[in-house]
PDB file of C-alpha atoms (C1' of nucleotides) in Angstrom:
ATOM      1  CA  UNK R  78      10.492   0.129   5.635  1.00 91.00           C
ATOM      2  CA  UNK R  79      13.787  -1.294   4.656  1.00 91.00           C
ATOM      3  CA  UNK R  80      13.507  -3.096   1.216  1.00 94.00           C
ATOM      4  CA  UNK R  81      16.437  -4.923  -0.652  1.00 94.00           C
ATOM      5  CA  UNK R  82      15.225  -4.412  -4.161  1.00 95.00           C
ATOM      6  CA  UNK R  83      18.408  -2.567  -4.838  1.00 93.00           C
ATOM      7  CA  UNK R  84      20.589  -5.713  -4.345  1.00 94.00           C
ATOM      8  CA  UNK R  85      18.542  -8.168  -5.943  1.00 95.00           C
ATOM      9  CA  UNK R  86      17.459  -5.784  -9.372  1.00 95.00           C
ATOM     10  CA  UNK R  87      21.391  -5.741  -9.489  1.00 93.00           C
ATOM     11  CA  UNK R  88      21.755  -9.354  -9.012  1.00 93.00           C
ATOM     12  CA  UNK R  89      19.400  -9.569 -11.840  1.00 93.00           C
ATOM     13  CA  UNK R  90      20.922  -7.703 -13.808  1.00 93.00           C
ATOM     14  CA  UNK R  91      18.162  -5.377 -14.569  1.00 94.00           C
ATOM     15  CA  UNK R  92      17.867  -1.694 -14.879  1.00 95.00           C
ATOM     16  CA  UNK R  93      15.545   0.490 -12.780  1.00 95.00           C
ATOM     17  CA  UNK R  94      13.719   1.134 -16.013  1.00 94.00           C
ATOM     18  CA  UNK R  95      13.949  -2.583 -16.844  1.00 94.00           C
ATOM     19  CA  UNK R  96      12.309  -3.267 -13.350  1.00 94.00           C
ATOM     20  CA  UNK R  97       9.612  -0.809 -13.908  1.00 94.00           C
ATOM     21  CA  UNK R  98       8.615  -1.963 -17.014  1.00 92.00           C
ATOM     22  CA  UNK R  99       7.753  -5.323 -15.820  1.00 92.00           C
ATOM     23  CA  UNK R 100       6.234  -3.841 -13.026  1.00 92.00           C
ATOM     24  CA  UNK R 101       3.965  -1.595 -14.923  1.00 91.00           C
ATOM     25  CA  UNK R 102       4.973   1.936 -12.959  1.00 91.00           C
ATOM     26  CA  UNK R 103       7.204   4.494 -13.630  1.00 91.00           C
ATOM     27  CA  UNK R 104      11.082   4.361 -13.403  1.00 93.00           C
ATOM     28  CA  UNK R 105      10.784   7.378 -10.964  1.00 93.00           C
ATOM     29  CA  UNK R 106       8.638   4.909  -8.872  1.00 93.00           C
ATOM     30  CA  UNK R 107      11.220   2.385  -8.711  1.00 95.00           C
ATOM     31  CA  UNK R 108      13.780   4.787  -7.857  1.00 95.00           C
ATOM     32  CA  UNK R 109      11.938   6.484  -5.036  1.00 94.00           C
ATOM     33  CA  UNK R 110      11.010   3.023  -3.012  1.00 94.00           C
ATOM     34  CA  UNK R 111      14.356   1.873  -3.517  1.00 94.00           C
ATOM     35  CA  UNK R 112      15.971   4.949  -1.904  1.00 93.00           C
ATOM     36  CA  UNK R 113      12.917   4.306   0.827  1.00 91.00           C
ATOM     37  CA  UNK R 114      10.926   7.466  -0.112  1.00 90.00           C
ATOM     38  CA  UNK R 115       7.915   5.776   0.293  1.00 90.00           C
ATOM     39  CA  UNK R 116       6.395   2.128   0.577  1.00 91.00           C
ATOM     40  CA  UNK R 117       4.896   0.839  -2.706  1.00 92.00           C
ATOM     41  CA  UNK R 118       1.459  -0.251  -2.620  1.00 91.00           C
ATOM     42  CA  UNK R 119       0.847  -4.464  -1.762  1.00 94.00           C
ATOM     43  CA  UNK R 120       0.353  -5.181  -5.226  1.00 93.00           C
ATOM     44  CA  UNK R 121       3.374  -3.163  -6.331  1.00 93.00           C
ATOM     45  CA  UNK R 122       5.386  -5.239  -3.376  1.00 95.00           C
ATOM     46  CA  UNK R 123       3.968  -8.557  -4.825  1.00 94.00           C
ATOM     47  CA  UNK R 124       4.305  -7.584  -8.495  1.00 94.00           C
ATOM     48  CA  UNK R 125       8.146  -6.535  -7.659  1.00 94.00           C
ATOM     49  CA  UNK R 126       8.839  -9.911  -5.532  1.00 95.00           C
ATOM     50  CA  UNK R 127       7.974 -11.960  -8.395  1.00 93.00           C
ATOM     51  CA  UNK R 128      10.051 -10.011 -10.553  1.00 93.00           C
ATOM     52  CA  UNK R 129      12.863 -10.536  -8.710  1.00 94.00           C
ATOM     53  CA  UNK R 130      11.842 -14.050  -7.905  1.00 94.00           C
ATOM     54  CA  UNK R 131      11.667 -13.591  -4.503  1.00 95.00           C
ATOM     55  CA  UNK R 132       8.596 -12.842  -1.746  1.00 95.00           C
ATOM     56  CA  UNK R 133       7.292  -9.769  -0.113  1.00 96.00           C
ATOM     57  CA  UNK R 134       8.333 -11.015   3.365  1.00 96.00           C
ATOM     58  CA  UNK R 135      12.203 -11.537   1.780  1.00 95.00           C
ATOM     59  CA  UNK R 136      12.192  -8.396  -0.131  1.00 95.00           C
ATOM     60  CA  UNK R 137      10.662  -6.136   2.541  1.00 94.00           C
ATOM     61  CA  UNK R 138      12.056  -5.953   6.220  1.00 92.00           C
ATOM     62  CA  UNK R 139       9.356  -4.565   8.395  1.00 88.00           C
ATOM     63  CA  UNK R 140      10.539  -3.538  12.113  1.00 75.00           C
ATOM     64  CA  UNK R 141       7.470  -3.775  14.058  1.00 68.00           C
ATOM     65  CA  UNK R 142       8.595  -1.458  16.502  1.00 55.00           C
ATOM     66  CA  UNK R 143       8.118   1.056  14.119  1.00 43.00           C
ATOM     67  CA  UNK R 144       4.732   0.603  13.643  1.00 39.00           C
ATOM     68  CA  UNK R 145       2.622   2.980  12.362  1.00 36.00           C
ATOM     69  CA  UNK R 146       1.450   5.376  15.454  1.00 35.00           C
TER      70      UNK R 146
ATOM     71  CA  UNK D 271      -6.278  -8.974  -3.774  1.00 92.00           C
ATOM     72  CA  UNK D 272      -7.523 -12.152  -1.695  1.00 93.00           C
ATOM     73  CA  UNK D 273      -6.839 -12.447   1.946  1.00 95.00           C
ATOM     74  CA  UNK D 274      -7.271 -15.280   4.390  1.00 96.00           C
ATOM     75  CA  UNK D 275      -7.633 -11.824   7.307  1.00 97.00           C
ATOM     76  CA  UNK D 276     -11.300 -13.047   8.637  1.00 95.00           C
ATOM     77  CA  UNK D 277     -10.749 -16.828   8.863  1.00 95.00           C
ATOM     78  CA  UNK D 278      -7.271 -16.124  11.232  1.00 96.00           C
ATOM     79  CA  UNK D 279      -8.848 -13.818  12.888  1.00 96.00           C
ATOM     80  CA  UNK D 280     -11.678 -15.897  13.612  1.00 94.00           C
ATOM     81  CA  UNK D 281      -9.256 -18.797  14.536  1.00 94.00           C
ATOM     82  CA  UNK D 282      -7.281 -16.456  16.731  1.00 94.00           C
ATOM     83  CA  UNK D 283     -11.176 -15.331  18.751  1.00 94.00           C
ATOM     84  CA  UNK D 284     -10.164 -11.320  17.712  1.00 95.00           C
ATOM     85  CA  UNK D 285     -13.133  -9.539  17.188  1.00 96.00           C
ATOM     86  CA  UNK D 286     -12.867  -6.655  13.901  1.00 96.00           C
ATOM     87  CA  UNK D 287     -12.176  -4.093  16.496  1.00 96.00           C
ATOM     88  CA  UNK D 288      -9.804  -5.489  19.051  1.00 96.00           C
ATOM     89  CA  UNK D 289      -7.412  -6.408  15.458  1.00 96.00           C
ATOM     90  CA  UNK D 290      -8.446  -2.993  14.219  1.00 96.00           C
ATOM     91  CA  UNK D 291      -7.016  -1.678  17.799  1.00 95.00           C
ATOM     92  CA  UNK D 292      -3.409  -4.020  17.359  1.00 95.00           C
ATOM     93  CA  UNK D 293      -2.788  -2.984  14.214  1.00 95.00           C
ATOM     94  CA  UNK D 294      -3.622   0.909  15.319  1.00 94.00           C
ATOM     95  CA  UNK D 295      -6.388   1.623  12.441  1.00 95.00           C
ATOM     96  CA  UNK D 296     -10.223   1.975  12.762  1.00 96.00           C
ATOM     97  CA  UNK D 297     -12.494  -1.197  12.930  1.00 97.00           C
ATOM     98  CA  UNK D 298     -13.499  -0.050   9.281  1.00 96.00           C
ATOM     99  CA  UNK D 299     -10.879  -0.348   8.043  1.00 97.00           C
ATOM    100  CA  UNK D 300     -10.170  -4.074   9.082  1.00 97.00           C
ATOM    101  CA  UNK D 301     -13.581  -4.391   7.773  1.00 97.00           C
ATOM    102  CA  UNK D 302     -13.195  -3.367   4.233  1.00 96.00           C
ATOM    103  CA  UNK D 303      -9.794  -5.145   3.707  1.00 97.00           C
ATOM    104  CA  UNK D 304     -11.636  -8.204   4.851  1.00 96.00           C
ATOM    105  CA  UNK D 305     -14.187  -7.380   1.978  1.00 95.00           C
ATOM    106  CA  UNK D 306     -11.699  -6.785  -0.602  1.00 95.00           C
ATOM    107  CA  UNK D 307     -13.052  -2.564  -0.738  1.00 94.00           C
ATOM    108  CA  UNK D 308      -9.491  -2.120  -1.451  1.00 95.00           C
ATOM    109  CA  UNK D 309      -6.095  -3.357  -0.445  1.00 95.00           C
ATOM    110  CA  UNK D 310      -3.938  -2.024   2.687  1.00 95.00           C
ATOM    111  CA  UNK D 311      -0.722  -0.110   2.810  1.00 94.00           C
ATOM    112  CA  UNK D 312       2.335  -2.585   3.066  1.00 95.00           C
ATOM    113  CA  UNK D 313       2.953  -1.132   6.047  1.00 94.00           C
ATOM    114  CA  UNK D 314      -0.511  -2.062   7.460  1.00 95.00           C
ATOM    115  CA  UNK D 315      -0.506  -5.517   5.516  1.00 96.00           C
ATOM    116  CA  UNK D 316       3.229  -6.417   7.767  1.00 96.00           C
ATOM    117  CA  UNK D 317       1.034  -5.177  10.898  1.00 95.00           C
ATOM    118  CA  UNK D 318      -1.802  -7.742   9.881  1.00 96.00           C
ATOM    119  CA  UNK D 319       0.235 -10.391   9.349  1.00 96.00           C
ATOM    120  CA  UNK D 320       1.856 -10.008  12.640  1.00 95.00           C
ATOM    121  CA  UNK D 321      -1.114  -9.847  15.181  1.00 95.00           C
ATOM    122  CA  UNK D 322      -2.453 -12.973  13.353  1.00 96.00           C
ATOM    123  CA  UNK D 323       1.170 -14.522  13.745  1.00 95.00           C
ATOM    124  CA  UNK D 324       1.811 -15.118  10.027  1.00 96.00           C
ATOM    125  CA  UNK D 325       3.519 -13.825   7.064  1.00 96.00           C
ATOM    126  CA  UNK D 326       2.395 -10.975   4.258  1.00 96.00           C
ATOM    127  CA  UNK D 327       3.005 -13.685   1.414  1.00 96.00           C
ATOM    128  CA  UNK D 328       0.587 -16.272   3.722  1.00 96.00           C
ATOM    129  CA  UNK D 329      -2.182 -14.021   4.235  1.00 96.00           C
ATOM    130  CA  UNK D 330      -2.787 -12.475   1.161  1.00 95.00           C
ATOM    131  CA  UNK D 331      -2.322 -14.490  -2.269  1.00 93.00           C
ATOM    132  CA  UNK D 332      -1.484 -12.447  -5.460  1.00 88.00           C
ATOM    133  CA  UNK D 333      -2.917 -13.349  -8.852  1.00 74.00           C
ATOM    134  CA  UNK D 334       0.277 -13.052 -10.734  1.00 67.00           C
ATOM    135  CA  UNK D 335      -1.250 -10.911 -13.817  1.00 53.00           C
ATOM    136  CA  UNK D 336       1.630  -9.377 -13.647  1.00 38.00           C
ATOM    137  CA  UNK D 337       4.648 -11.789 -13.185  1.00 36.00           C
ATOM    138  CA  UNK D 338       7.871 -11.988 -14.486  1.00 33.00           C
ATOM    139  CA  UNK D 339       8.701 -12.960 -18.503  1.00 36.00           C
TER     140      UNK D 339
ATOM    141  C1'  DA M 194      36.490  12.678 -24.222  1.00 77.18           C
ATOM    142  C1'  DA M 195      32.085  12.162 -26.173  1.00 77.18           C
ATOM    143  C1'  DA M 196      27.948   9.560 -26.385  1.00 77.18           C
ATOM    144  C1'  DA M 197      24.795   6.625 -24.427  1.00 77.18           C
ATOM    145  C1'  DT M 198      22.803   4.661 -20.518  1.00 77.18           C
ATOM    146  C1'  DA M 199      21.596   4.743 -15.698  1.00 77.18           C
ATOM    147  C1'  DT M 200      20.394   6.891 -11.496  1.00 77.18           C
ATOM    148  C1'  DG M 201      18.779  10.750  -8.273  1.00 77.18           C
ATOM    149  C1'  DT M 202      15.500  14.307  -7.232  1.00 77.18           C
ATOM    150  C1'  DA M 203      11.476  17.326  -6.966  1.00 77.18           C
ATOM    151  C1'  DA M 204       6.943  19.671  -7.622  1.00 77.18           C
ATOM    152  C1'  DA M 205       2.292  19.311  -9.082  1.00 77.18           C
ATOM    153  C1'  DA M 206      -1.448  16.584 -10.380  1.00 77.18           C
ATOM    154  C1'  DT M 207      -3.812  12.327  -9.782  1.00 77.18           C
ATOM    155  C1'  DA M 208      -5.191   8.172  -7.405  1.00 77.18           C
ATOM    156  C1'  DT M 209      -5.850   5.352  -3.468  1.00 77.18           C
ATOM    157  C1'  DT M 210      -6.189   4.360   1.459  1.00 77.18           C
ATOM    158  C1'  DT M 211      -7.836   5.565   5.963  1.00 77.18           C
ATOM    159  C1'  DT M 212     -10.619   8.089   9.239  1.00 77.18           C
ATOM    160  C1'  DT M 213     -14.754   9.650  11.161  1.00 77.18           C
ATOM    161  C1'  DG M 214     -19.460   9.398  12.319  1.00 77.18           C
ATOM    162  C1'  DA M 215     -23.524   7.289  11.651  1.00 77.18           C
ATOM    163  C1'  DC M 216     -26.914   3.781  11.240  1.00 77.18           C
ATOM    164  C1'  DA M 217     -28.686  -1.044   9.877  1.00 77.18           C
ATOM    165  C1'  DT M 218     -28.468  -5.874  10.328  1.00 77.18           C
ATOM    166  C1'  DT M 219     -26.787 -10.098  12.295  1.00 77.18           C
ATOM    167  C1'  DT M 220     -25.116 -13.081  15.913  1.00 77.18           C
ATOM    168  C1'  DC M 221     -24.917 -14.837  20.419  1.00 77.18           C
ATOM    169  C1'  DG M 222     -25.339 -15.402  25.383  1.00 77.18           C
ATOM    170  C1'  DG M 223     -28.370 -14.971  29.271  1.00 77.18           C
TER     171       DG M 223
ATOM    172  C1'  DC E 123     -37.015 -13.073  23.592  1.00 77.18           C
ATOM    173  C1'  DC E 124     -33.848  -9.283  24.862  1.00 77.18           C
ATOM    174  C1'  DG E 125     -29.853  -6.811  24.919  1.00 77.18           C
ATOM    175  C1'  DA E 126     -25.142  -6.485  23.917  1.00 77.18           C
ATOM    176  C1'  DA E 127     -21.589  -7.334  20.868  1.00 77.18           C
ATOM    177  C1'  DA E 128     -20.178  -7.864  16.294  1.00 77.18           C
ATOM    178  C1'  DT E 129     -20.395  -6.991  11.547  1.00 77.18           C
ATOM    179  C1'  DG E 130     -21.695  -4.503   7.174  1.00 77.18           C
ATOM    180  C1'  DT E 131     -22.086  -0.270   4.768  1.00 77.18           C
ATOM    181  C1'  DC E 132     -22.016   4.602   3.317  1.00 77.18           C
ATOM    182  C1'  DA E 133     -20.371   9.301   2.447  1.00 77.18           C
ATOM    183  C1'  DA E 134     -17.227  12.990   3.017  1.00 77.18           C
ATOM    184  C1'  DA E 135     -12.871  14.469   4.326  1.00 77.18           C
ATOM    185  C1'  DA E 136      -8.125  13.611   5.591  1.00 77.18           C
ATOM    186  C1'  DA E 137      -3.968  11.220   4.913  1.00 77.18           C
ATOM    187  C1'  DT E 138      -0.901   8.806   2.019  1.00 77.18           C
ATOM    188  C1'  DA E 139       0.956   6.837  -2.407  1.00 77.18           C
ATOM    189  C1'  DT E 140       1.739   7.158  -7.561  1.00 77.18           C
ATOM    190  C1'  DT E 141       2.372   9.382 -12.004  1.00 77.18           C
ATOM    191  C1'  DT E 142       4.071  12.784 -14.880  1.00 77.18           C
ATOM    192  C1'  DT E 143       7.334  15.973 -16.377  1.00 77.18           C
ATOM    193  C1'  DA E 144      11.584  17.775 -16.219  1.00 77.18           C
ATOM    194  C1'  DC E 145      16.231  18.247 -15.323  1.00 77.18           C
ATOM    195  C1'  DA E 146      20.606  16.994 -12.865  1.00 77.18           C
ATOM    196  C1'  DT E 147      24.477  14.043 -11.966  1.00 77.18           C
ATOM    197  C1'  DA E 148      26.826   9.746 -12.526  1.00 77.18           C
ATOM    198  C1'  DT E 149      28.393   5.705 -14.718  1.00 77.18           C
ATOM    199  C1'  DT E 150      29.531   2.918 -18.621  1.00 77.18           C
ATOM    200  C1'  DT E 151      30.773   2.211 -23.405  1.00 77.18           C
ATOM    201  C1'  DT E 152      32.957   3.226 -27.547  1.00 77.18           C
TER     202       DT E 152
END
DNA sequence: AAAATATGTAAAATATTTTTGACATTTCGG
DNA sequence: CCGAAATGTCAAAAATATTTTACATATTTT
């Protein structure tokens, strides 16, 4: 799932280790769901979103077609 | 995590298993998330949302014990 | 250019979610 | 009331996500 937590940590002005911090997870985590290794858990979604001051449904861009099968 | 799952799917006339069958998991599993047993994927929370024709940050409210500053 | 900071990556261990199968209880229409 | 549909629950195993540790490259700052 597409995320834009890239462009809005930058916008922010904060660090991946910065992010994490506030987040409560690892640096590596924030790294590895930015680069779309994996999705983060809900909480993780919603605790990033209000870091960033944004919502899951902005920060997040889920193509249903791509549903899980 | 809190949901609002059971009262649009009761609105909407879905039954556990026919949402269970949209969304492509087991009727147990709809059933536990409803319960709070534990919180879905993000992936499976975008899936929710859409077969009850609302958003992630709608049907599931946060308690922001971990917010930004 | 050197130092400091930031980012990318990966394997193994740990944690959480989901499935499967089963059975009990509740709800609801006929 | 009876039977079918719906819901609740449980345990074990499978599937998926996170943490930790470690090191590499890249970018920025001085």
């Amino acid at each position: 799932m597409k995320n834009y937590i890239k462009e809005l940590r930058s916008s922010s002005k904060l660090s991946q280790a910065e992010l994490a911090k506030i987040c409560k997870v690892s640096r590596q985590t924030i790294n590895a769901i930015e680069n779309d290794k994996y999705d983060p858990t809900l909480q993780l979604a919603f605790n990033i979103a209000n870091a960033l001051d944004t919502t899951v449904d902005r920060l997040f861009v889920n193509n249903p077609k791509y549903s899980k099968t």
